[in-house]
Tab-separated table of C-alpha atoms in Angstrom:
chain	number	residue	atom	x	y	z
W	55	UNK	CA	111.057	98.453	101.826
W	56	UNK	CA	109.516	98.223	105.027
W	57	UNK	CA	106.580	100.579	106.084
W	58	UNK	CA	104.813	100.572	109.332
W	59	UNK	CA	100.973	100.731	109.794
W	60	UNK	CA	99.907	104.128	110.666
W	61	UNK	CA	95.971	104.513	110.593
W	62	UNK	CA	92.889	104.041	108.912
W	63	UNK	CA	91.552	107.314	107.274
W	64	UNK	CA	89.833	109.105	104.430
W	65	UNK	CA	92.341	111.929	103.625
W	66	UNK	CA	90.611	115.053	102.635
W	67	UNK	CA	93.179	115.896	100.049
W	68	UNK	CA	91.889	113.036	97.899
W	69	UNK	CA	88.536	114.723	97.250
W	70	UNK	CA	90.596	117.483	95.629
W	71	UNK	CA	92.873	115.107	93.541
W	72	UNK	CA	89.792	112.786	92.644
W	73	UNK	CA	87.798	115.751	91.214
W	74	UNK	CA	90.819	116.839	89.264
W	75	UNK	CA	91.585	113.313	87.810
W	76	UNK	CA	87.910	112.930	86.796
W	77	UNK	CA	88.236	115.199	83.958
W	78	UNK	CA	90.750	112.808	82.385
W	79	UNK	CA	88.442	109.739	83.103
W	80	UNK	CA	90.494	108.655	86.145
W	81	UNK	CA	88.414	107.444	89.162
W	82	UNK	CA	89.850	107.660	92.570
W	83	UNK	CA	87.707	106.301	95.367
W	84	UNK	CA	87.045	108.838	97.967
W	85	UNK	CA	83.769	109.012	99.363
W	86	UNK	CA	83.699	107.972	103.120
W	87	UNK	CA	80.698	105.719	102.691
W	88	UNK	CA	82.529	103.775	99.810
W	89	UNK	CA	85.517	102.493	101.906
W	90	UNK	CA	88.535	103.655	103.738
W	91	UNK	CA	92.399	103.989	103.181
W	92	UNK	CA	94.935	102.313	105.321
W	93	UNK	CA	97.905	104.515	105.706
W	94	UNK	CA	101.419	103.166	106.027
W	95	UNK	CA	104.251	105.441	106.974
W	96	UNK	CA	107.920	105.726	105.943
W	97	UNK	CA	110.100	103.254	104.762
W	98	UNK	CA	111.890	102.312	108.069
W	99	UNK	CA	114.961	100.966	106.137
W	100	UNK	CA	115.947	104.165	104.510
W	101	UNK	CA	115.195	107.316	106.903
W	102	UNK	CA	111.481	106.995	107.225
W	103	UNK	CA	110.418	108.687	103.967
W	104	UNK	CA	107.497	107.943	101.894
W	105	UNK	CA	103.846	106.882	102.623
W	106	UNK	CA	101.609	104.291	101.087
W	107	UNK	CA	97.799	104.452	100.919
W	108	UNK	CA	95.922	101.355	100.356
W	109	UNK	CA	92.101	101.240	99.500
W	110	UNK	CA	89.759	98.906	101.274
W	111	UNK	CA	85.948	99.025	99.814
W	112	UNK	CA	83.204	99.140	102.300
W	113	UNK	CA	81.216	95.725	102.624
């Protein structure tokens, strides 16, 4: 698969997911001061579908 870099962001929806998953003991980093997500868009080899978010912790 081949994905293209889109942007660096902290998606708002991850706040909702993080709060939901906390009740199951799963931690998702989402605080803006903790780092940032890099977004890679759509698999260009098969109709540009999909998205990948890769976490990069703050230094």
